[in-house]
Short mmCIF file of C-alpha atoms in Angstrom, two decimals:
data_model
loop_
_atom_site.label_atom_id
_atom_site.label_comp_id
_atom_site.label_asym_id
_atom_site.label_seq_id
_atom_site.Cartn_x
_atom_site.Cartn_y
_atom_site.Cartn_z
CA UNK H 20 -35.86 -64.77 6.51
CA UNK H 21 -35.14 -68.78 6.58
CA UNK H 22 -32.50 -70.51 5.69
CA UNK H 23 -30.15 -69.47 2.86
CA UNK H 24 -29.25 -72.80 1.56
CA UNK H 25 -32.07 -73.75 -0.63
CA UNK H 26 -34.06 -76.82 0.44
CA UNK H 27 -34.70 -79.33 -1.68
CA UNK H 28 -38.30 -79.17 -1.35
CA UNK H 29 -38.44 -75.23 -3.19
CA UNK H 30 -37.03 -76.73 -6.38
CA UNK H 31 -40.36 -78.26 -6.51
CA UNK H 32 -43.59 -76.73 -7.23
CA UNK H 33 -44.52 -74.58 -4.55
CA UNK H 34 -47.12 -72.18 -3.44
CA UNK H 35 -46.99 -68.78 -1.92
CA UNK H 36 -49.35 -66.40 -0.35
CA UNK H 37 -48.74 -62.95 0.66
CA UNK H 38 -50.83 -60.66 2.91
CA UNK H 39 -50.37 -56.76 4.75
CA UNK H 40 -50.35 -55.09 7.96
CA UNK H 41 -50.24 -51.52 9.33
CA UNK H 42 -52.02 -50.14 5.40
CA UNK H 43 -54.24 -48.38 8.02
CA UNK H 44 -52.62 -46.61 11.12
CA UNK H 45 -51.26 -43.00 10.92
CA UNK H 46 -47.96 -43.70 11.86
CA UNK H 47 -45.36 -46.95 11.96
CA UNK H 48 -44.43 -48.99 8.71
CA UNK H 49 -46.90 -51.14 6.65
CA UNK H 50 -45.35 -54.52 5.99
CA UNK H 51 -46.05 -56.70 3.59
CA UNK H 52 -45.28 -60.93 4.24
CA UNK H 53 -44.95 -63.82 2.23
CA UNK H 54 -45.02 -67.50 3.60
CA UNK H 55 -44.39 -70.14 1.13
CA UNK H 56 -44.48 -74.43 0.89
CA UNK H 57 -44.47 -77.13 -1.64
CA UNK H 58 -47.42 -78.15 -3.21
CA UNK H 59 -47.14 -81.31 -1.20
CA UNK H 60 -46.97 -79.64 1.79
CA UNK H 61 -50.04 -77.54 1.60
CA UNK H 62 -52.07 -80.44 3.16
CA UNK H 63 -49.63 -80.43 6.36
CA UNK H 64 -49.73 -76.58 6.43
CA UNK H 65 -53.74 -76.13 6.75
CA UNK H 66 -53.53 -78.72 9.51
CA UNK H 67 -51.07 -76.04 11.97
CA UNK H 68 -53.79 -73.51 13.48
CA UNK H 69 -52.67 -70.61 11.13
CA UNK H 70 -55.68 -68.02 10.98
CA UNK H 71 -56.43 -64.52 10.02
CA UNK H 72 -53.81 -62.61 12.15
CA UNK H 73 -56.44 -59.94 12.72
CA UNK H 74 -58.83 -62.74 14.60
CA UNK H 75 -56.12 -64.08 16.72
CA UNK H 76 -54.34 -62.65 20.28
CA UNK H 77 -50.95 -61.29 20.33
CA UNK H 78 -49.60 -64.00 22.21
CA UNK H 79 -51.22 -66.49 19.70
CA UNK H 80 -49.55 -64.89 16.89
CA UNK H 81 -45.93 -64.47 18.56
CA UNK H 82 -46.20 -68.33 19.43
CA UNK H 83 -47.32 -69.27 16.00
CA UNK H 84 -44.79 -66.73 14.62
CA UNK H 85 -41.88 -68.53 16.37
CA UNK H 86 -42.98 -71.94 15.05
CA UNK H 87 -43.08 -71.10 12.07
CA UNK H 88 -39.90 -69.99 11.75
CA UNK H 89 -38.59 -73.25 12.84
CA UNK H 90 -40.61 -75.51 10.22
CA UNK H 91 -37.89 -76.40 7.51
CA UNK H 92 -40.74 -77.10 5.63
CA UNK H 93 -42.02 -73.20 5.41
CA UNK H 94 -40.33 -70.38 4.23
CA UNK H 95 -40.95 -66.49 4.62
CA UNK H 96 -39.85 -62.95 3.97
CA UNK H 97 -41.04 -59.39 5.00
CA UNK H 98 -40.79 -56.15 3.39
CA UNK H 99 -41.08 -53.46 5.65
CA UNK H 100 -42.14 -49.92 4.56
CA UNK H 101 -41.07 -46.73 6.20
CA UNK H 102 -43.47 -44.42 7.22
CA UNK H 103 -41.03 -41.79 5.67
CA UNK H 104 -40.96 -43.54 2.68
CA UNK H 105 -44.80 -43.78 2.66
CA UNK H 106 -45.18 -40.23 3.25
CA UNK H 107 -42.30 -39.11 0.73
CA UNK H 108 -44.07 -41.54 -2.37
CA UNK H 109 -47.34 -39.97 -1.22
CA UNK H 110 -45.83 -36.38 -1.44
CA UNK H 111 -44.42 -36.32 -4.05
CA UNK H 112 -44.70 -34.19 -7.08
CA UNK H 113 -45.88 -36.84 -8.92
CA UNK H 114 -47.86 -38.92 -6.01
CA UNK H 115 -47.50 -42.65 -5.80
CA UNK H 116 -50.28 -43.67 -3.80
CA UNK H 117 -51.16 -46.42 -1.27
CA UNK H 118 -52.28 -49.00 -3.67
CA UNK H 119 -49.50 -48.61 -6.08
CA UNK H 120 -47.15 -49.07 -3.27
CA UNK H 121 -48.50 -52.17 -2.20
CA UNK H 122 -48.71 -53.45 -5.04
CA UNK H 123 -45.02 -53.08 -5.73
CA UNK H 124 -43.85 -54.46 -2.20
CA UNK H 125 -45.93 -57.82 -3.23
CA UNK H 126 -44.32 -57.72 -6.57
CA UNK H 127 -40.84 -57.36 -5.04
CA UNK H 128 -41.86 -60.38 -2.29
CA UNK H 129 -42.27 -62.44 -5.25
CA UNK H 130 -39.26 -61.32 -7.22
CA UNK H 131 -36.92 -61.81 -4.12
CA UNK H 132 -38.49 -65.25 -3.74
CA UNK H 133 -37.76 -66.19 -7.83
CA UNK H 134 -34.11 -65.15 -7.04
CA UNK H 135 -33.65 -67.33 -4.67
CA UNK H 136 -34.25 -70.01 -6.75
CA UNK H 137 -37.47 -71.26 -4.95
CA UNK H 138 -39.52 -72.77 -8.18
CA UNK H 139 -43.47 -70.56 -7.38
CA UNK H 140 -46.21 -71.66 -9.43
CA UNK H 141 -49.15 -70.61 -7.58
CA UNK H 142 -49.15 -66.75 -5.53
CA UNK H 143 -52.43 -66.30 -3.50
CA UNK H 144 -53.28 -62.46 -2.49
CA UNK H 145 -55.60 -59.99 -1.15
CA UNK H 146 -56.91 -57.87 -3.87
CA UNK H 147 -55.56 -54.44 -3.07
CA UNK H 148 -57.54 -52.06 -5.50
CA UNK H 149 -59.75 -53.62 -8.21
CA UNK H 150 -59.01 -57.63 -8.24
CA UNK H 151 -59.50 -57.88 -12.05
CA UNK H 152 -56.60 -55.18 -12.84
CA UNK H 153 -54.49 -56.20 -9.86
CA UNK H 154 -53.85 -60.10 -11.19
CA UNK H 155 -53.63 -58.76 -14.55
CA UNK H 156 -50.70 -56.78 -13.49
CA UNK H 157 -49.13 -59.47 -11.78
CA UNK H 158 -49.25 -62.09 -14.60
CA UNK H 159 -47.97 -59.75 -16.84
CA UNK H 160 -44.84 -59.45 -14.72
CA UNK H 161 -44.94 -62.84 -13.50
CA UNK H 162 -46.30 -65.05 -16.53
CA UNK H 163 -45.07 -68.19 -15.17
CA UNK H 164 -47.30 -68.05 -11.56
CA UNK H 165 -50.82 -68.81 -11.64
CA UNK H 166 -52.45 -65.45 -9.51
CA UNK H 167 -55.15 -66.07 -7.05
CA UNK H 168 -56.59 -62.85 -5.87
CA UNK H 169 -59.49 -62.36 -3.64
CA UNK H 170 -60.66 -60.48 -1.08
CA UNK H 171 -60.44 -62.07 2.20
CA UNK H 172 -57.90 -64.42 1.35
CA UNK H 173 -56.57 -64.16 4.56
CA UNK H 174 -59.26 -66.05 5.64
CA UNK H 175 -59.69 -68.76 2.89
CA UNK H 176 -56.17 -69.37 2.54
CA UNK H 177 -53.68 -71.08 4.94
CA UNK H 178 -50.29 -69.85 2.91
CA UNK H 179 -51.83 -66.50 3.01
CA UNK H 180 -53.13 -66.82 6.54
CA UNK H 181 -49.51 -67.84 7.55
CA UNK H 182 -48.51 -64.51 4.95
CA UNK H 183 -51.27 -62.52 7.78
CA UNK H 184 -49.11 -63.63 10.37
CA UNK H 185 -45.76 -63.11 9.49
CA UNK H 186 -46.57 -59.64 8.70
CA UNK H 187 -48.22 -58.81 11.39
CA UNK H 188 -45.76 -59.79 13.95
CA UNK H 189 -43.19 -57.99 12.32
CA UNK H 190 -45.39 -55.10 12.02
CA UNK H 191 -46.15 -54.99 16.38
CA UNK H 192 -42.72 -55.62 17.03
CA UNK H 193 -41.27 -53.25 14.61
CA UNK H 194 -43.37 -50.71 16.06
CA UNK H 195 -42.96 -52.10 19.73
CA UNK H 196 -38.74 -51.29 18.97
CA UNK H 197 -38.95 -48.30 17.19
CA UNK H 198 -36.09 -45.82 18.41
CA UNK H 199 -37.97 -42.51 17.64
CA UNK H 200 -35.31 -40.34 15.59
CA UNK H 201 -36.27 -36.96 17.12
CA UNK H 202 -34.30 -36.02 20.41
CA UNK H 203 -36.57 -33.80 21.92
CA UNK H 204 -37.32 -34.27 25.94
CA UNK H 205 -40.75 -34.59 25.78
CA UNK H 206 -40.81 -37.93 23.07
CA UNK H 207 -43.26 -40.73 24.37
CA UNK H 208 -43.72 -44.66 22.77
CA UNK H 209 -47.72 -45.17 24.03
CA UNK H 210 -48.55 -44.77 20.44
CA UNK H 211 -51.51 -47.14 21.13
CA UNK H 212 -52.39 -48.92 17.65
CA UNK H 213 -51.51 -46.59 15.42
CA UNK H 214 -55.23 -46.52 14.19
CA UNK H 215 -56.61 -42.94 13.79
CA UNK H 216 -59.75 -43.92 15.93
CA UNK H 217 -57.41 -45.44 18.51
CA UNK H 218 -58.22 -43.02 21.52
CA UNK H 219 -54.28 -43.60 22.39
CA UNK H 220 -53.40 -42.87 19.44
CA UNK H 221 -54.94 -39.85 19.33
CA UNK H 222 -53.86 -38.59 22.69
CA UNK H 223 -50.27 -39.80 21.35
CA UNK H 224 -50.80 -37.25 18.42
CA UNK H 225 -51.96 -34.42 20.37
CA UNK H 226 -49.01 -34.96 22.86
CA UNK H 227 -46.49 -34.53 20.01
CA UNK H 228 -47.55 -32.10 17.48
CA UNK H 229 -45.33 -29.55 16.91
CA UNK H 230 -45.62 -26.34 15.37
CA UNK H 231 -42.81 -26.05 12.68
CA UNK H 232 -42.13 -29.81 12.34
CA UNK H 233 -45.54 -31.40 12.74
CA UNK H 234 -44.81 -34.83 14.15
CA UNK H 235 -41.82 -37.21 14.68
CA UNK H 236 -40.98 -38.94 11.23
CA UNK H 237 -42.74 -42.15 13.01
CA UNK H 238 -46.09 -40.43 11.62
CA UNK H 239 -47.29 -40.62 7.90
CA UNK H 240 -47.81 -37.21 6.90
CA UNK H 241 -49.40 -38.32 3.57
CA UNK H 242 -52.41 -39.17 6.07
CA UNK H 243 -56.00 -37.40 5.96
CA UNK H 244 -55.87 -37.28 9.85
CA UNK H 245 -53.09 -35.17 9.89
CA UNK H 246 -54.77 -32.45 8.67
CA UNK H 247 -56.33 -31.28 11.62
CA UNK H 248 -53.87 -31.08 13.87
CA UNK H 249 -52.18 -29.19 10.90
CA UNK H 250 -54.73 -26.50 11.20
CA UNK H 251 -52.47 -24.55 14.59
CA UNK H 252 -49.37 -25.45 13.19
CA UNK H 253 -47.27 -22.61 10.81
CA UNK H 254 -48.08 -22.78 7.47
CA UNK H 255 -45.85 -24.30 4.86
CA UNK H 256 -45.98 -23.95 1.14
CA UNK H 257 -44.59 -26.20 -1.57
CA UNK H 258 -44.54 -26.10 -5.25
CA UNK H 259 -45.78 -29.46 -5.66
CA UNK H 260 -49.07 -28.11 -3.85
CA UNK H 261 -49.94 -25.59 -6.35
CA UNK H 262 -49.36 -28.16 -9.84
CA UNK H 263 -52.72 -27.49 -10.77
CA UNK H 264 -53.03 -24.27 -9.88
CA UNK H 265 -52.92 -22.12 -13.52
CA UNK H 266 -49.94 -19.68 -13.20
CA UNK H 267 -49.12 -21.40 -10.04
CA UNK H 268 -45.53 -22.28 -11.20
CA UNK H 269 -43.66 -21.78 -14.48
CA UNK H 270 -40.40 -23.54 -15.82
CA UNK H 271 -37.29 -22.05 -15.30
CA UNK H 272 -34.60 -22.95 -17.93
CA UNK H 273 -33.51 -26.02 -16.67
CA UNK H 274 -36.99 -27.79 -16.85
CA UNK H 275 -37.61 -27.01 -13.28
CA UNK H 276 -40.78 -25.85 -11.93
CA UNK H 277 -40.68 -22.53 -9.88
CA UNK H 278 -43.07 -21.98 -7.18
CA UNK H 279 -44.39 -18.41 -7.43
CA UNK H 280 -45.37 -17.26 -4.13
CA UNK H 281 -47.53 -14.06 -5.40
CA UNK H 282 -49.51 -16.61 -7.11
CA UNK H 283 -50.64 -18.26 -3.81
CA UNK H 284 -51.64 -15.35 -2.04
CA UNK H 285 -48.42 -14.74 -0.53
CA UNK H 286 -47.73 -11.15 -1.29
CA UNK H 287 -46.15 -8.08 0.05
CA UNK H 288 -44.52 -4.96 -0.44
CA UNK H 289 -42.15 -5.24 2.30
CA UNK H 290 -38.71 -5.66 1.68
CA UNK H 291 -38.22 -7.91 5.09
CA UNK H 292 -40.92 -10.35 4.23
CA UNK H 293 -39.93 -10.93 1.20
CA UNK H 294 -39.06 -14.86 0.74
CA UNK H 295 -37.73 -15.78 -2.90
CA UNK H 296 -35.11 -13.79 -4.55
CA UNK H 297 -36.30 -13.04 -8.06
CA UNK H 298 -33.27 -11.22 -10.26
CA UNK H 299 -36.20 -9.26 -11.31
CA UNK H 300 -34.93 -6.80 -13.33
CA UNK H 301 -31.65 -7.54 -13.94
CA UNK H 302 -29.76 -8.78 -16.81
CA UNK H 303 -30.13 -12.53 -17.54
CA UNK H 304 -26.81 -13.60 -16.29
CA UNK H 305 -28.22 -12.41 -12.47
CA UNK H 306 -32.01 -13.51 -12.69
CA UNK H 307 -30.83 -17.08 -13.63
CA UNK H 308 -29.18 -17.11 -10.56
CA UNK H 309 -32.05 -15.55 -8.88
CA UNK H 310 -29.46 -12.79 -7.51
CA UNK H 311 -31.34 -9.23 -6.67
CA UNK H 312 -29.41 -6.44 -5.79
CA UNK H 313 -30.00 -5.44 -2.24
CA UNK H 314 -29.18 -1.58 -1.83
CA UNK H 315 -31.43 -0.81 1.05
CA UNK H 316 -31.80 -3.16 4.43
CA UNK K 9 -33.66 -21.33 13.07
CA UNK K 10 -34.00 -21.72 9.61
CA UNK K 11 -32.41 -18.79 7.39
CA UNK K 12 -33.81 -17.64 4.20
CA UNK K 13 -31.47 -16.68 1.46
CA UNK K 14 -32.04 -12.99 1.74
CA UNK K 15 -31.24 -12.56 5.01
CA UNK K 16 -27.11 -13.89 4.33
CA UNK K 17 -24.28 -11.20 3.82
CA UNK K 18 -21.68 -12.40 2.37
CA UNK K 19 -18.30 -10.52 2.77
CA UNK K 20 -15.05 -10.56 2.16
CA UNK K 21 -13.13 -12.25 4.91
CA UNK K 22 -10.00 -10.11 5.08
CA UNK K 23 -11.89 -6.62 5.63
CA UNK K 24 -9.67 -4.68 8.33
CA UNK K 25 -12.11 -2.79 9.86
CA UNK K 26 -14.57 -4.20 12.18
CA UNK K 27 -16.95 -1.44 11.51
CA UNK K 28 -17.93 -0.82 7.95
CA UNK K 29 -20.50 2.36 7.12
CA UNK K 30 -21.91 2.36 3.56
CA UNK K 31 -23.61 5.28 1.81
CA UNK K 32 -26.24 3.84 -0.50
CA UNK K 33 -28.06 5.76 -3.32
CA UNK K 34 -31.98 5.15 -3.72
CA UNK K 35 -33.69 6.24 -7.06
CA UNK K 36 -35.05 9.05 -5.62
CA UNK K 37 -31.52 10.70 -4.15
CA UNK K 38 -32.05 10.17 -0.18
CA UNK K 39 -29.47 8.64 0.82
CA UNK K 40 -29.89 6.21 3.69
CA UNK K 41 -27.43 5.24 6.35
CA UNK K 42 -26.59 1.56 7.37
CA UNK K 43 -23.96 0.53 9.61
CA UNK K 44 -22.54 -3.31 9.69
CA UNK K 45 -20.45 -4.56 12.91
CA UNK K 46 -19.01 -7.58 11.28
CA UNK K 47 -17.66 -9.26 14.34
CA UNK K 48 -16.56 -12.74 14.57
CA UNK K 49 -16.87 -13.35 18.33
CA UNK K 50 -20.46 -14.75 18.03
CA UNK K 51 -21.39 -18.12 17.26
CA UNK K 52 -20.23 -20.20 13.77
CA UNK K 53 -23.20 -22.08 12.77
CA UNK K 54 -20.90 -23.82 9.87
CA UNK K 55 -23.44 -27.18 9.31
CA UNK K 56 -26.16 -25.39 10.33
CA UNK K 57 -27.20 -22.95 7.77
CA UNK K 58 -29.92 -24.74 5.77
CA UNK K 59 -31.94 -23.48 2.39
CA UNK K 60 -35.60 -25.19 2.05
CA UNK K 61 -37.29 -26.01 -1.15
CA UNK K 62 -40.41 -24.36 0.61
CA UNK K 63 -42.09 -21.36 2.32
CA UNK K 64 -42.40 -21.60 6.39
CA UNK K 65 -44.77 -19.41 7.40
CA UNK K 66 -43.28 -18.10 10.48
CA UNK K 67 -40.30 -15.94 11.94
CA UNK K 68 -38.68 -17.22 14.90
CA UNK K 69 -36.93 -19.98 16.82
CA UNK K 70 -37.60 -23.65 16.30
CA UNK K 71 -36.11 -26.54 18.13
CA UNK K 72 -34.36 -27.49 14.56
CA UNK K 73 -31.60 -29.80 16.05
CA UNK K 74 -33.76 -31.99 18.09
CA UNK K 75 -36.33 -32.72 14.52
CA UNK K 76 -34.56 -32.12 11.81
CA UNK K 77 -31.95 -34.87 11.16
CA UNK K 78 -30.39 -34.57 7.65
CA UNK K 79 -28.31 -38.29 6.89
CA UNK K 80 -25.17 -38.27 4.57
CA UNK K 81 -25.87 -40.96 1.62
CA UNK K 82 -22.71 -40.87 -0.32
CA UNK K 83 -22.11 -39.29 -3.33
CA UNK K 84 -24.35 -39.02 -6.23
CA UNK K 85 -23.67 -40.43 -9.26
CA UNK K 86 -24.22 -38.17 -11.56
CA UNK K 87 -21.67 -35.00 -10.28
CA UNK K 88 -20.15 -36.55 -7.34
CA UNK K 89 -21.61 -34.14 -5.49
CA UNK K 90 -22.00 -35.43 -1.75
CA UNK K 91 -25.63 -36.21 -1.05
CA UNK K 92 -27.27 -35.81 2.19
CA UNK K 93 -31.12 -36.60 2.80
CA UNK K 94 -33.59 -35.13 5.56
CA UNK K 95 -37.24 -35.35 6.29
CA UNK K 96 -39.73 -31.62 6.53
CA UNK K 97 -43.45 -32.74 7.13
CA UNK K 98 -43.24 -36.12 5.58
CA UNK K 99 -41.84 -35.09 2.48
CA UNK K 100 -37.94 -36.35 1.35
CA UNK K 101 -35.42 -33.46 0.59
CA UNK K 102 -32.09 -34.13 -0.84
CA UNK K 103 -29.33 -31.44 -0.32
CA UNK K 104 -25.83 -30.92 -0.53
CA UNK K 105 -23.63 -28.78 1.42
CA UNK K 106 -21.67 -26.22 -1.04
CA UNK K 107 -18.46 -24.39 1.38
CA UNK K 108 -18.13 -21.05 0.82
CA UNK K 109 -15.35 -19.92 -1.20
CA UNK K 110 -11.85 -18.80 0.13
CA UNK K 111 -11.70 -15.61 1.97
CA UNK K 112 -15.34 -15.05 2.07
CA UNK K 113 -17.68 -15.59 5.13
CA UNK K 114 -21.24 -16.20 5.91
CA UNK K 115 -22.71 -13.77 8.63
CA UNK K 116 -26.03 -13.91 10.33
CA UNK K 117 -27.21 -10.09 10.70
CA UNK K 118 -29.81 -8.68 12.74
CA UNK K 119 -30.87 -5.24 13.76
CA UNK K 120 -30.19 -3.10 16.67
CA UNK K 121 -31.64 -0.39 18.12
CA UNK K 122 -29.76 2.23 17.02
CA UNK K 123 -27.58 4.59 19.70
CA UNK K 124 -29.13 7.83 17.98
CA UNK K 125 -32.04 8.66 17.52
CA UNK K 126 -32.23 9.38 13.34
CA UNK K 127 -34.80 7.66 12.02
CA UNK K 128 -32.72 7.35 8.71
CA UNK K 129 -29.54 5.56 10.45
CA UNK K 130 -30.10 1.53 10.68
CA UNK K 131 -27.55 -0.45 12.54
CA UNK K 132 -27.35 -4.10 11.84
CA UNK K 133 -25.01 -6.58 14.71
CA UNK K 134 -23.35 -10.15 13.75
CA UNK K 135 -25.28 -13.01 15.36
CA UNK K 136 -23.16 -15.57 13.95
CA UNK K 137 -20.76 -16.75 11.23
CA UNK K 138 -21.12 -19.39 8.87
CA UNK K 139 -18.99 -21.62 6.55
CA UNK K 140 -21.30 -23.43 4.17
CA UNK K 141 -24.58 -23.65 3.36
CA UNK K 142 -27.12 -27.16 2.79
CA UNK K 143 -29.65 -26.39 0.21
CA UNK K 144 -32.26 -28.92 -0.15
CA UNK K 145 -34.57 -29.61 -3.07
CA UNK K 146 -37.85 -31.41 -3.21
CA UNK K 147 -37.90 -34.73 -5.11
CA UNK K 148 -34.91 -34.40 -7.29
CA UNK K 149 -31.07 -34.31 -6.46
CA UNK K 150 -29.08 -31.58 -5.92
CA UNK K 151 -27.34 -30.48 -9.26
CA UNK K 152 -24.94 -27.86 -10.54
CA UNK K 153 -27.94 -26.40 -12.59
CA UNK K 154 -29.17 -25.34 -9.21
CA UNK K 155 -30.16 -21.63 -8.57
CA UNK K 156 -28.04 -21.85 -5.66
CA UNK K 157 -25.11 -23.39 -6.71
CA UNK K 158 -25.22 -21.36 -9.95
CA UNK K 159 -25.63 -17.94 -8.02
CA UNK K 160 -22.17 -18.83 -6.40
CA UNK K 161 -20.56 -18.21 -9.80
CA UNK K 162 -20.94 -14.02 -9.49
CA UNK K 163 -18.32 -14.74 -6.72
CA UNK K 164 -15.69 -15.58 -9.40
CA UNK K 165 -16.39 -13.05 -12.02
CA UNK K 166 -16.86 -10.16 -9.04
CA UNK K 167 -13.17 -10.97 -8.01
CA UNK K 168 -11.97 -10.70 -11.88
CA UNK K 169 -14.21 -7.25 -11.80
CA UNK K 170 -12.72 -5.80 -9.12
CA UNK K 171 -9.25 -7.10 -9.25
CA UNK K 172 -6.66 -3.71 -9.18
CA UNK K 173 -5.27 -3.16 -12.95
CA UNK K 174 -1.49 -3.29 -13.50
CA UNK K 175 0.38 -0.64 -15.43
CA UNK K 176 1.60 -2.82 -17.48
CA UNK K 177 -2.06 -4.57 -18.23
CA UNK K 178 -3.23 -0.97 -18.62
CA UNK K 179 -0.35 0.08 -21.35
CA UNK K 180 -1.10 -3.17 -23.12
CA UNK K 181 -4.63 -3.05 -23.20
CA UNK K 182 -4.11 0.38 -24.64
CA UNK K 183 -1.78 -0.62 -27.21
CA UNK K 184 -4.70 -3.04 -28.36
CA UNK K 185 -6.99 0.09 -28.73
#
């Protein structure tokens, strides 16, 4: 992440650009970079061969990676996204989605970098989303910084070419360590790319479905592609599937919203296959606690 | 395997008998036979009895312990109540564990084939004892407002219903009449 101790060169103008990888594989965190320099320095910096991390080698990048980090003259940061996190914001009842996310990781970049004092007056950015909207939302929380955003910054860019870089390093080797959290025997690390064309990939996903749990947590579930290896696995059901569903679920008295399973075609008669416990019927102190009275099993 | 609420008995810990037989009434007078074998010699799956905010579609073993890794994150700040957090097909569940009061137990029941033939008899045998439970809900923290921890409440006021009367509470109370 640098040094700690502020150099003297941040209390002067500087310039930042920022820059993602891994927004598109099905599993492994997206990570977002930042690279930053004086003013002054900007000159030097578009003289290093920085380039779009996506048209240089792996060894290029490492190499360029590990310079970097020893130019007193650059500093850098990383925020690296869990692909639990990105699946749980993408789940959720009320569903943060890919672009919002990003857009708060730059934010916090940015805000990480004010705190530490470093004096930004330019930030230069891919547009995530619509370009228009997206620097309107970042001068509004950052009205001292004059936004650049374009697409294909990476490219035009050095600070944001460096931002390509730092990311994406941290990205491959992030994913290169990753210490899988499920314990079952039969857990591989080919993953390939993580791309959801990426014939390794693929195989990699086929190899490690599993019928109750789906995946290892490495995967984001909150991806299209997971659907259809989905389709053999059991069934699961969750309220904040059926929110737009009328009569799908109905407030209980604490606000809460209560799945009703009848109301999703999940209904018997049979006393063992019967899944939520209702009170039906009883007085209110029992059904508020969901409590039936089971005189027959 | 994961349990679902309605399949947990919970009895009184301090029942002599190992063997209880209850007769229980049905609207329509036939009575029906169903015989318990509360044994504690099986396995205690204290830790491992956990309560999903969702359906599973399916009946049968799953290799929970090597997927499903529930984390301890302190305790939350608005009841103290300790906080774990666990992963279920990408989605974040936050749970607590709530111990089951004194002198009750959890068991794990499942049916056996019966040793007679009557079609009306059902036998039930202990596959394991439990402790505690870990609820989990879906994008908000566990609270005291929950169904769950709520439902342990007819606990308390079953023990003050069934609680033997004193002479001396029964003269009283009659006085009062």
């Amino acid at each position: 992440m640098g040094s700690k101790i502020l150099p003297k060169w941040a209390s002067k103008p500087c310039v930042m650009g920022i820059d993602e990888a891994g927004r598109g594989p099905v599993l492994g965190p997206m990570v977002y970079g930042c690279l930053y320099c004086s003013q002054s320095y900007l000159k030097t910096l578009s003289t290093l061969s920085f380039a779009d991390s996506k048209t240089l080698k792996e060894e290029k990048r490492e190499e360029l990676f590990e310079t970097l980090k020893l130019n007193d003259s650059i500093g850098w940061d990383v925020d690296v996204i869990d692909p639990r996190e990105l699946s749980a914001k993408m789940l959720k009842k009320n569903k943060i989605n890919l672009n919002e996310i990003s857009h708060s990781s730059a934010m916090g970049l940015i805000d990480r970098v004010l705190k530490m004092g470093v004096l930004l007056t330019e930030v230069y950015i891919d547009t995530v989303g619509d370009a228009g909207k997206y620097e309107m939302k970042l001068s509004n929380s950052f009205p001292s910084i004059k936004f650049v955003v374009a697409k294909k910054a990476d490219s035009l860019y050095p600070v944001v070419s460096g931002a390509s870089i730092v990311a994406k390093v941290t990205r491959d080797r992030a994913l290169r360590e990753w210490v899988l959290d499920e314990t079952a025997e039969n857990m591989q690390r080919n993953f390939g790319s993580g791309y959801p064309g990426d014939p390794q990939t693929k195989s990699w996903l086929e190899d490690h479905k599993h019928h109750i749990f789906g995946f290892p947590s490495l995967v984001r579930f909150s991806w299209g592609t997971c659907n259809s290896y989905f389709k053999d696995a059991a069934e699961v059901l969750w309220e904040s599937d059926n929110l737009d569903e009328d009569g799908g679920g109905s407030n209980n008295k604490n606000g809460k919203r209560q799945l009703k399973l009848s109301n999703v075609g999940f209904t018997t008669s049979k006393r063992s296959e019967e899944i939520e416990s209702s009170g039906k019927g009883r007085c209110r102190f029992f059904q508020a606690r969901k409590l039936e009275h089971l005189t027959y099993f | 395997m994961f349990t679902k609420l309605g399949g947990l008995s919970l009895e009184p810990k301090s029942v002599p008998p190992p063997k209880r037989t209850g007769w229980i009434g049905r609207g329509n007078c036939h009575m029906e036979k169903a015989t318990i074998d509360l044994k504690r010699d099986g396995k205690d799956l204290s830790g491992r009895v956990h309560q999903l905010p969702c359906c599973v579609k399916h009946d049968g073993p799953a290799s929970v312990s090597h997927y499903f890794k529930p984390k301890h994150k302190g305790v939350g700040e608005d009841e103290g109540l300790p906080l774990q957090e666990a992963h279920f097909r990408g989605r974040l569940l936050q749970g607590t564990t709530l111990p089951l009061p004194h002198g009750y137990s959890g068991f794990v029941l499942s049916k056996s084939s019966p040793p007679t033939s009557d079609e009306n008899s059902h036998s039930w045998d202990t596959k394991a004892t439990f402790q505690d439970i870990t609820y989990w809900n879906h994008d908000y923290s566990p609270s005291q407002n929950d169904e769950l921890f709520r439902a342990f409440h007819w606990l308390t006021v079953a023990k003050a219903l069934h609680n033997p009367v004193t002479p001396e509470e029964l003269a009283s109370s009659s006085v009062t009449l």
